[in-house]
Structures are given as structure tokens and as C-alpha cells.
PDB file of C-alpha atoms in Angstrom:
ATOM      1  CA  UNK A   1      24.799 -24.472  -5.629  1.00  0.00           C
ATOM      2  CA  UNK A   2      25.934 -21.202  -7.161  1.00  0.00           C
ATOM      3  CA  UNK A   3      23.496 -19.159  -8.722  1.00  0.00           C
ATOM      4  CA  UNK A   4      24.582 -19.872 -12.213  1.00  0.00           C
ATOM      5  CA  UNK A   5      24.460 -23.775 -11.228  1.00  0.00           C
ATOM      6  CA  UNK A   6      21.132 -23.348  -9.628  1.00  0.00           C
ATOM      7  CA  UNK A   7      19.853 -21.385 -12.766  1.00  0.00           C
ATOM      8  CA  UNK A   8      21.186 -24.349 -15.257  1.00  0.00           C
ATOM      9  CA  UNK A   9      19.791 -26.790 -12.868  1.00  0.00           C
ATOM     10  CA  UNK A  10      16.311 -25.408 -13.137  1.00  0.00           C
ATOM     11  CA  UNK A  11      16.632 -24.819 -16.982  1.00  0.00           C
ATOM     12  CA  UNK A  12      17.397 -28.523 -17.446  1.00  0.00           C
ATOM     13  CA  UNK A  13      14.449 -29.628 -15.345  1.00  0.00           C
ATOM     14  CA  UNK A  14      12.309 -29.609 -18.446  1.00  0.00           C
ATOM     15  CA  UNK A  15      12.977 -29.229 -22.287  1.00  0.00           C
ATOM     16  CA  UNK A  16       9.458 -28.392 -22.959  1.00  0.00           C
ATOM     17  CA  UNK A  17       7.723 -25.623 -21.395  1.00  0.00           C
ATOM     18  CA  UNK A  18       6.114 -26.209 -18.026  1.00  0.00           C
ATOM     19  CA  UNK A  19       2.582 -24.955 -17.670  1.00  0.00           C
ATOM     20  CA  UNK A  20       1.211 -23.388 -14.596  1.00  0.00           C
ATOM     21  CA  UNK A  21      -2.329 -22.434 -15.828  1.00  0.00           C
ATOM     22  CA  UNK A  22      -4.894 -24.358 -17.882  1.00  0.00           C
ATOM     23  CA  UNK A  23      -3.386 -26.451 -20.556  1.00  0.00           C
ATOM     24  CA  UNK A  24      -6.414 -26.116 -22.805  1.00  0.00           C
ATOM     25  CA  UNK A  25      -4.733 -22.477 -23.382  1.00  0.00           C
ATOM     26  CA  UNK A  26      -2.234 -22.960 -26.465  1.00  0.00           C
ATOM     27  CA  UNK A  27       1.065 -21.413 -25.537  1.00  0.00           C
ATOM     28  CA  UNK A  28       0.715 -19.765 -29.143  1.00  0.00           C
ATOM     29  CA  UNK A  29      -1.936 -17.867 -27.451  1.00  0.00           C
ATOM     30  CA  UNK A  30       0.288 -16.258 -24.607  1.00  0.00           C
ATOM     31  CA  UNK A  31       1.403 -12.690 -25.759  1.00  0.00           C
ATOM     32  CA  UNK A  32       4.356 -10.590 -23.773  1.00  0.00           C
ATOM     33  CA  UNK A  33       3.164  -7.483 -22.195  1.00  0.00           C
ATOM     34  CA  UNK A  34       5.094  -4.943 -20.538  1.00  0.00           C
ATOM     35  CA  UNK A  35       3.814  -2.774 -17.575  1.00  0.00           C
ATOM     36  CA  UNK A  36       6.636  -0.769 -16.510  1.00  0.00           C
ATOM     37  CA  UNK A  37       6.987   3.059 -17.182  1.00  0.00           C
ATOM     38  CA  UNK A  38       7.849   2.665 -20.349  1.00  0.00           C
ATOM     39  CA  UNK A  39       4.692   1.467 -21.522  1.00  0.00           C
ATOM     40  CA  UNK A  40       2.869   4.841 -22.636  1.00  0.00           C
ATOM     41  CA  UNK A  41      -0.532   3.358 -22.833  1.00  0.00           C
ATOM     42  CA  UNK A  42      -0.532   3.073 -18.848  1.00  0.00           C
ATOM     43  CA  UNK A  43      -0.585   6.690 -18.785  1.00  0.00           C
ATOM     44  CA  UNK A  44      -3.994   6.678 -20.584  1.00  0.00           C
ATOM     45  CA  UNK A  45      -5.940   5.195 -17.782  1.00  0.00           C
ATOM     46  CA  UNK A  46      -6.284   5.312 -13.804  1.00  0.00           C
ATOM     47  CA  UNK A  47      -3.714   2.338 -12.823  1.00  0.00           C
ATOM     48  CA  UNK A  48      -4.897   2.420  -9.400  1.00  0.00           C
ATOM     49  CA  UNK A  49      -8.505   1.102 -10.700  1.00  0.00           C
ATOM     50  CA  UNK A  50      -8.512  -2.687 -10.862  1.00  0.00           C
ATOM     51  CA  UNK A  51     -11.690  -2.034 -13.205  1.00  0.00           C
ATOM     52  CA  UNK A  52      -9.744   0.065 -15.560  1.00  0.00           C
ATOM     53  CA  UNK A  53      -6.793  -2.402 -15.458  1.00  0.00           C
ATOM     54  CA  UNK A  54      -9.057  -5.139 -16.280  1.00  0.00           C
ATOM     55  CA  UNK A  55     -10.379  -3.497 -19.070  1.00  0.00           C
ATOM     56  CA  UNK A  56      -6.804  -2.473 -20.430  1.00  0.00           C
ATOM     57  CA  UNK A  57      -5.894  -6.428 -20.311  1.00  0.00           C
ATOM     58  CA  UNK A  58      -8.874  -7.486 -22.042  1.00  0.00           C
ATOM     59  CA  UNK A  59      -8.267  -4.914 -24.781  1.00  0.00           C
ATOM     60  CA  UNK A  60      -4.908  -5.984 -25.029  1.00  0.00           C
ATOM     61  CA  UNK A  61      -5.789  -9.690 -25.293  1.00  0.00           C
ATOM     62  CA  UNK A  62      -8.236  -8.859 -27.773  1.00  0.00           C
ATOM     63  CA  UNK A  63      -6.040  -6.635 -30.094  1.00  0.00           C
ATOM     64  CA  UNK A  64      -3.284  -9.455 -30.034  1.00  0.00           C
ATOM     65  CA  UNK A  65      -5.556 -12.397 -30.617  1.00  0.00           C
ATOM     66  CA  UNK A  66      -4.217 -13.882 -27.303  1.00  0.00           C
ATOM     67  CA  UNK A  67      -5.696 -15.544 -24.078  1.00  0.00           C
ATOM     68  CA  UNK A  68      -2.826 -14.659 -21.752  1.00  0.00           C
ATOM     69  CA  UNK A  69      -0.401 -11.733 -21.532  1.00  0.00           C
ATOM     70  CA  UNK A  70       2.489 -12.233 -19.620  1.00  0.00           C
ATOM     71  CA  UNK A  71       5.964 -10.730 -18.285  1.00  0.00           C
ATOM     72  CA  UNK A  72       7.193  -8.769 -15.402  1.00  0.00           C
ATOM     73  CA  UNK A  73      10.416 -10.439 -14.450  1.00  0.00           C
ATOM     74  CA  UNK A  74      12.520  -7.815 -12.791  1.00  0.00           C
ATOM     75  CA  UNK A  75      10.367  -5.063 -14.257  1.00  0.00           C
ATOM     76  CA  UNK A  76      10.214  -1.832 -12.450  1.00  0.00           C
ATOM     77  CA  UNK A  77       6.735  -0.813 -11.921  1.00  0.00           C
ATOM     78  CA  UNK A  78       4.503   2.424 -10.982  1.00  0.00           C
ATOM     79  CA  UNK A  79       1.483   0.376 -10.294  1.00  0.00           C
ATOM     80  CA  UNK A  80       2.774  -0.201  -6.615  1.00  0.00           C
ATOM     81  CA  UNK A  81       2.927   3.150  -6.064  1.00  0.00           C
ATOM     82  CA  UNK A  82      -0.715   3.164  -5.330  1.00  0.00           C
ATOM     83  CA  UNK A  83      -0.182   1.196  -2.048  1.00  0.00           C
ATOM     84  CA  UNK A  84       1.599   2.055   1.142  1.00  0.00           C
ATOM     85  CA  UNK A  85       2.203  -1.915   1.507  1.00  0.00           C
ATOM     86  CA  UNK A  86       5.110  -1.544  -0.715  1.00  0.00           C
ATOM     87  CA  UNK A  87       6.703   1.495   1.289  1.00  0.00           C
ATOM     88  CA  UNK A  88       9.028   1.131   4.052  1.00  0.00           C
ATOM     89  CA  UNK A  89       9.259   4.386   5.735  1.00  0.00           C
ATOM     90  CA  UNK A  90      11.431   3.231   8.217  1.00  0.00           C
ATOM     91  CA  UNK A  91      14.315   2.429   5.668  1.00  0.00           C
ATOM     92  CA  UNK A  92      13.252   4.959   3.078  1.00  0.00           C
ATOM     93  CA  UNK A  93      12.671   1.939   0.505  1.00  0.00           C
ATOM     94  CA  UNK A  94      10.394   1.824  -2.148  1.00  0.00           C
ATOM     95  CA  UNK A  95       9.539  -1.677  -3.301  1.00  0.00           C
ATOM     96  CA  UNK A  96       8.785  -1.631  -7.132  1.00  0.00           C
ATOM     97  CA  UNK A  97      10.759  -4.229  -8.846  1.00  0.00           C
ATOM     98  CA  UNK A  98       8.672  -7.280  -9.667  1.00  0.00           C
ATOM     99  CA  UNK A  99      10.429 -10.781  -8.664  1.00  0.00           C
ATOM    100  CA  UNK A 100       8.229 -13.139 -10.463  1.00  0.00           C
ATOM    101  CA  UNK A 101       6.170 -13.497 -13.765  1.00  0.00           C
ATOM    102  CA  UNK A 102       2.501 -12.570 -14.207  1.00  0.00           C
ATOM    103  CA  UNK A 103       0.169 -14.247 -16.127  1.00  0.00           C
ATOM    104  CA  UNK A 104      -2.979 -11.899 -17.099  1.00  0.00           C
ATOM    105  CA  UNK A 105      -6.074 -14.143 -18.139  1.00  0.00           C
ATOM    106  CA  UNK A 106      -9.761 -14.821 -17.081  1.00  0.00           C
ATOM    107  CA  UNK A 107     -10.733 -15.025 -13.567  1.00  0.00           C
ATOM    108  CA  UNK A 108     -11.211 -18.541 -12.544  1.00  0.00           C
ATOM    109  CA  UNK A 109      -8.467 -20.001 -15.160  1.00  0.00           C
ATOM    110  CA  UNK A 110      -7.056 -23.181 -13.648  1.00  0.00           C
ATOM    111  CA  UNK A 111      -3.706 -22.800 -11.838  1.00  0.00           C
ATOM    112  CA  UNK A 112      -1.358 -25.821 -11.899  1.00  0.00           C
ATOM    113  CA  UNK A 113       1.404 -27.420 -10.036  1.00  0.00           C
ATOM    114  CA  UNK A 114       4.529 -26.490 -11.825  1.00  0.00           C
ATOM    115  CA  UNK A 115       6.251 -29.737 -10.655  1.00  0.00           C
ATOM    116  CA  UNK A 116       5.897 -32.543  -8.294  1.00  0.00           C
ATOM    117  CA  UNK A 117       5.853 -31.669  -4.522  1.00  0.00           C
ATOM    118  CA  UNK A 118       3.905 -30.804  -1.466  1.00  0.00           C
ATOM    119  CA  UNK A 119       1.862 -28.158   0.059  1.00  0.00           C
ATOM    120  CA  UNK A 120       4.539 -25.893   2.184  1.00  0.00           C
ATOM    121  CA  UNK A 121       1.765 -23.447   3.098  1.00  0.00           C
ATOM    122  CA  UNK A 122      -0.954 -21.054   2.259  1.00  0.00           C
ATOM    123  CA  UNK A 123      -2.484 -17.767   3.299  1.00  0.00           C
ATOM    124  CA  UNK A 124      -4.764 -15.013   2.451  1.00  0.00           C
ATOM    125  CA  UNK A 125      -2.564 -12.159   2.260  1.00  0.00           C
ATOM    126  CA  UNK A 126      -5.226  -9.649   2.310  1.00  0.00           C
ATOM    127  CA  UNK A 127      -3.111  -6.108   2.347  1.00  0.00           C
ATOM    128  CA  UNK A 128      -4.369  -3.707  -0.221  1.00  0.00           C
ATOM    129  CA  UNK A 129      -2.223  -4.505  -3.364  1.00  0.00           C
ATOM    130  CA  UNK A 130      -0.866  -7.924  -1.723  1.00  0.00           C
ATOM    131  CA  UNK A 131      -1.308 -11.375  -3.295  1.00  0.00           C
ATOM    132  CA  UNK A 132      -4.555 -12.158  -1.711  1.00  0.00           C
ATOM    133  CA  UNK A 133      -5.037 -16.156  -1.363  1.00  0.00           C
ATOM    134  CA  UNK A 134      -1.616 -17.733  -1.929  1.00  0.00           C
ATOM    135  CA  UNK A 135       0.018 -21.093  -2.079  1.00  0.00           C
ATOM    136  CA  UNK A 136       3.684 -22.163  -1.724  1.00  0.00           C
ATOM    137  CA  UNK A 137       4.801 -25.529  -3.017  1.00  0.00           C
ATOM    138  CA  UNK A 138       7.961 -27.284  -1.839  1.00  0.00           C
ATOM    139  CA  UNK A 139      10.079 -29.205  -4.490  1.00  0.00           C
ATOM    140  CA  UNK A 140      12.599 -31.520  -3.906  1.00  0.00           C
ATOM    141  CA  UNK A 141      14.669 -32.797  -7.023  1.00  0.00           C
ATOM    142  CA  UNK A 142      17.657 -35.099  -6.332  1.00  0.00           C
ATOM    143  CA  UNK A 143      19.189 -33.024  -3.333  1.00  0.00           C
ATOM    144  CA  UNK A 144      17.843 -29.672  -4.286  1.00  0.00           C
ATOM    145  CA  UNK A 145      15.122 -28.121  -2.192  1.00  0.00           C
ATOM    146  CA  UNK A 146      13.096 -25.094  -3.661  1.00  0.00           C
ATOM    147  CA  UNK A 147       9.669 -23.503  -3.795  1.00  0.00           C
ATOM    148  CA  UNK A 148       7.183 -22.022  -5.959  1.00  0.00           C
ATOM    149  CA  UNK A 149       4.574 -19.506  -5.217  1.00  0.00           C
ATOM    150  CA  UNK A 150       1.172 -18.847  -6.698  1.00  0.00           C
ATOM    151  CA  UNK A 151      -0.500 -15.587  -5.870  1.00  0.00           C
ATOM    152  CA  UNK A 152      -3.743 -14.034  -6.388  1.00  0.00           C
ATOM    153  CA  UNK A 153      -6.074 -16.861  -6.245  1.00  0.00           C
ATOM    154  CA  UNK A 154      -9.539 -17.289  -5.509  1.00  0.00           C
ATOM    155  CA  UNK A 155     -10.377 -17.682  -1.797  1.00  0.00           C
ATOM    156  CA  UNK A 156     -11.889 -21.359  -2.568  1.00  0.00           C
ATOM    157  CA  UNK A 157      -8.332 -22.290  -3.601  1.00  0.00           C
ATOM    158  CA  UNK A 158      -7.114 -22.459   0.035  1.00  0.00           C
ATOM    159  CA  UNK A 159     -10.222 -23.477   2.004  1.00  0.00           C
ATOM    160  CA  UNK A 160      -9.612 -27.292   1.833  1.00  0.00           C
ATOM    161  CA  UNK A 161      -5.638 -27.503   1.737  1.00  0.00           C
ATOM    162  CA  UNK A 162      -3.444 -29.129   4.280  1.00  0.00           C
ATOM    163  CA  UNK A 163       0.078 -28.323   4.880  1.00  0.00           C
ATOM    164  CA  UNK A 164       2.160 -31.577   3.523  1.00  0.00           C
ATOM    165  CA  UNK A 165      -0.230 -32.681   1.013  1.00  0.00           C
ATOM    166  CA  UNK A 166       1.039 -34.196  -2.237  1.00  0.00           C
ATOM    167  CA  UNK A 167       0.740 -32.427  -5.400  1.00  0.00           C
ATOM    168  CA  UNK A 168       1.986 -33.812  -9.033  1.00  0.00           C
ATOM    169  CA  UNK A 169       3.063 -31.828 -11.707  1.00  0.00           C
ATOM    170  CA  UNK A 170      -0.060 -30.483 -13.418  1.00  0.00           C
ATOM    171  CA  UNK A 171      -2.421 -31.096 -11.032  1.00  0.00           C
ATOM    172  CA  UNK A 172      -5.075 -28.412 -10.416  1.00  0.00           C
ATOM    173  CA  UNK A 173      -3.997 -26.619  -7.080  1.00  0.00           C
ATOM    174  CA  UNK A 174      -6.366 -23.471  -7.583  1.00  0.00           C
ATOM    175  CA  UNK A 175      -8.003 -20.738  -9.562  1.00  0.00           C
ATOM    176  CA  UNK A 176      -7.502 -17.257 -10.437  1.00  0.00           C
ATOM    177  CA  UNK A 177      -9.368 -14.699  -7.956  1.00  0.00           C
ATOM    178  CA  UNK A 178     -11.177 -11.480  -9.166  1.00  0.00           C
ATOM    179  CA  UNK A 179      -9.961  -7.898  -7.753  1.00  0.00           C
ATOM    180  CA  UNK A 180     -12.283  -8.483  -4.650  1.00  0.00           C
ATOM    181  CA  UNK A 181      -9.842 -10.898  -3.204  1.00  0.00           C
ATOM    182  CA  UNK A 182      -6.850 -10.959  -5.109  1.00  0.00           C
ATOM    183  CA  UNK A 183      -5.155  -7.775  -3.745  1.00  0.00           C
ATOM    184  CA  UNK A 184      -7.424  -5.634  -6.118  1.00  0.00           C
ATOM    185  CA  UNK A 185      -5.903  -6.269  -9.383  1.00  0.00           C
ATOM    186  CA  UNK A 186      -7.278  -7.332 -12.752  1.00  0.00           C
ATOM    187  CA  UNK A 187      -7.241 -11.191 -12.656  1.00  0.00           C
ATOM    188  CA  UNK A 188      -3.863 -12.933 -13.049  1.00  0.00           C
ATOM    189  CA  UNK A 189      -1.237 -15.337 -11.706  1.00  0.00           C
ATOM    190  CA  UNK A 190       1.803 -14.176  -9.883  1.00  0.00           C
ATOM    191  CA  UNK A 191       4.349 -17.315 -10.322  1.00  0.00           C
ATOM    192  CA  UNK A 192       7.631 -17.038  -8.473  1.00  0.00           C
ATOM    193  CA  UNK A 193      10.518 -19.428  -7.760  1.00  0.00           C
ATOM    194  CA  UNK A 194      12.156 -19.125  -4.545  1.00  0.00           C
ATOM    195  CA  UNK A 195      15.491 -20.889  -3.192  1.00  0.00           C
ATOM    196  CA  UNK A 196      15.202 -20.005   0.498  1.00  0.00           C
ATOM    197  CA  UNK A 197      11.831 -18.950   2.106  1.00  0.00           C
ATOM    198  CA  UNK A 198      13.603 -17.609   4.966  1.00  0.00           C
ATOM    199  CA  UNK A 199      11.130 -18.856   7.478  1.00  0.00           C
ATOM    200  CA  UNK A 200       8.142 -17.309   5.534  1.00  0.00           C
ATOM    201  CA  UNK A 201       4.679 -19.081   5.394  1.00  0.00           C
ATOM    202  CA  UNK A 202       2.223 -18.704   2.978  1.00  0.00           C
ATOM    203  CA  UNK A 203       3.865 -15.323   1.885  1.00  0.00           C
ATOM    204  CA  UNK A 204       7.193 -14.247   0.538  1.00  0.00           C
ATOM    205  CA  UNK A 205       8.059 -10.837  -1.013  1.00  0.00           C
ATOM    206  CA  UNK A 206       7.137 -10.634  -4.773  1.00  0.00           C
ATOM    207  CA  UNK A 207       8.297  -7.254  -4.966  1.00  0.00           C
ATOM    208  CA  UNK A 208      11.934  -5.671  -4.288  1.00  0.00           C
ATOM    209  CA  UNK A 209      13.498  -2.364  -3.598  1.00  0.00           C
ATOM    210  CA  UNK A 210      16.551  -1.371  -5.719  1.00  0.00           C
ATOM    211  CA  UNK A 211      18.601  -1.470  -2.428  1.00  0.00           C
ATOM    212  CA  UNK A 212      17.893  -5.246  -1.812  1.00  0.00           C
ATOM    213  CA  UNK A 213      17.758  -6.474  -5.612  1.00  0.00           C
ATOM    214  CA  UNK A 214      20.963  -8.080  -5.668  1.00  0.00           C
ATOM    215  CA  UNK A 215      19.792 -10.817  -2.802  1.00  0.00           C
ATOM    216  CA  UNK A 216      16.476 -11.363  -4.358  1.00  0.00           C
ATOM    217  CA  UNK A 217      17.666 -11.763  -7.836  1.00  0.00           C
ATOM    218  CA  UNK A 218      19.695 -14.568  -6.451  1.00  0.00           C
ATOM    219  CA  UNK A 219      17.064 -15.968  -4.082  1.00  0.00           C
ATOM    220  CA  UNK A 220      14.358 -15.686  -6.719  1.00  0.00           C
ATOM    221  CA  UNK A 221      15.524 -16.793 -10.301  1.00  0.00           C
ATOM    222  CA  UNK A 222      13.486 -16.088 -13.606  1.00  0.00           C
ATOM    223  CA  UNK A 223      10.608 -18.328 -13.710  1.00  0.00           C
ATOM    224  CA  UNK A 224      11.120 -18.525 -17.429  1.00  0.00           C
ATOM    225  CA  UNK A 225      13.783 -20.905 -16.683  1.00  0.00           C
ATOM    226  CA  UNK A 226      10.935 -23.324 -16.036  1.00  0.00           C
ATOM    227  CA  UNK A 227       8.148 -21.645 -18.037  1.00  0.00           C
ATOM    228  CA  UNK A 228      10.332 -21.179 -21.188  1.00  0.00           C
ATOM    229  CA  UNK A 229       8.718 -17.823 -21.932  1.00  0.00           C
ATOM    230  CA  UNK A 230      10.523 -14.692 -23.048  1.00  0.00           C
ATOM    231  CA  UNK A 231       9.508 -11.080 -23.900  1.00  0.00           C
TER     232      UNK A 231
END
């Protein structure tokens, strides 16, 4: 499929929004948030501090009468500057363009399978600023095979998993982790769609450099095609 055809395929999987966190949280309680350099509020606290990030997110939710703050697809973010993990010194590339959607909410929030599928892989990606515990699901609809990635989970989320286990849409597959395990972030889910895992297991880049963005835009479509969320 071409990029356009695959995007249309994803869009038509469901007319209604697909939920990847606790369905007890009403969609009306979701509020878009921008965490790029365009958000001047980010200059008012230490963006290297997970505690200050959590305070900022919690205040944002209260101020907006919301339970979930969401956004971030193809957003250029300064937050990744804090970690050498996002810098490729050999190729002089800086990865700072986000390839998934983040859903910022309370620690231990339930994380749900977006679609029927199976456990492809899981891993604790424990680099500073990385995903922490991560689950990748494999999906096949008609002849199309693709993957969804769920990052920043609790450690318990991956302790009893088995590769190949069947999951159904809406099954609880994990819970959001706190900063001590999730890569040192305020609690949130990183949700990403991936066409080709390129041999990856339990991990896949969630942030791109400008130099490689065209490839990743094609390989990682906008998660809002499933979630029906828009800024």
C-alpha cells in the first residue's frame, strides 16, 4: 500500500474513536496540549525535572477541567535535549521530532490494546529519557500487518507477558509507570503506529531527526487515524 492508501485503511478501521487508556475516562475530559518550543510556559520551569513536569501537567489538567492531556505527533520538542540518548554524535543528528501521540494522565492508569492482535515483543528500555517498560502488539486486518507500541509503562506490565499471547481490543495490557521506571517523565502513554518494525524487538524509535523524518512519517502514521484525536 502507498502511504495514502495505508492512512485511509487505518482511518476506516473504526468510525468511533479507539481508546488506549481507561475507558472510564470520558473523551470529553481529553484536552490537547502543546509541548514544543512554541509553548512559552515551558520556559517557566526546569524541563529536565520529572517532578516539575508532573506539577505542570497536573496544573494544566486542573486548569482545563481535564483528565488527559494529549498531543505530540511530529512535534519538535526541546525536552529531548536533556539526554544524550537522542543525539547521534557520529552522524551529527539530533532526534527531537516526536513520532507518536502522548496521553498524559495519572500514574497507574490502565493501558488498553488498540485492536485485536498478539504480543509481538516487550522490553524495559531503561536509558535515561527512553520508554522504560514497553509493549509492542502485532495486528493483522485482512492482508495488512502492522504494529502498535505502548511506552512508559509500569514494570509490572511486562513481568508476566509471553510473546505470541493473544490480546483483544480493549484488553488491559498494562499500566502507566512513574518517573522512577518510565524514563524519568511525568506519567503518560506514548502510543505509536508502525508499519515495519525493521527487525526491532520491544523497542522502536519514537523520536526522529529532521534528516530521517520523511522515512519515519511514512513508517509511523498519525495515531489519530485510530484515536480520532486532533489538536
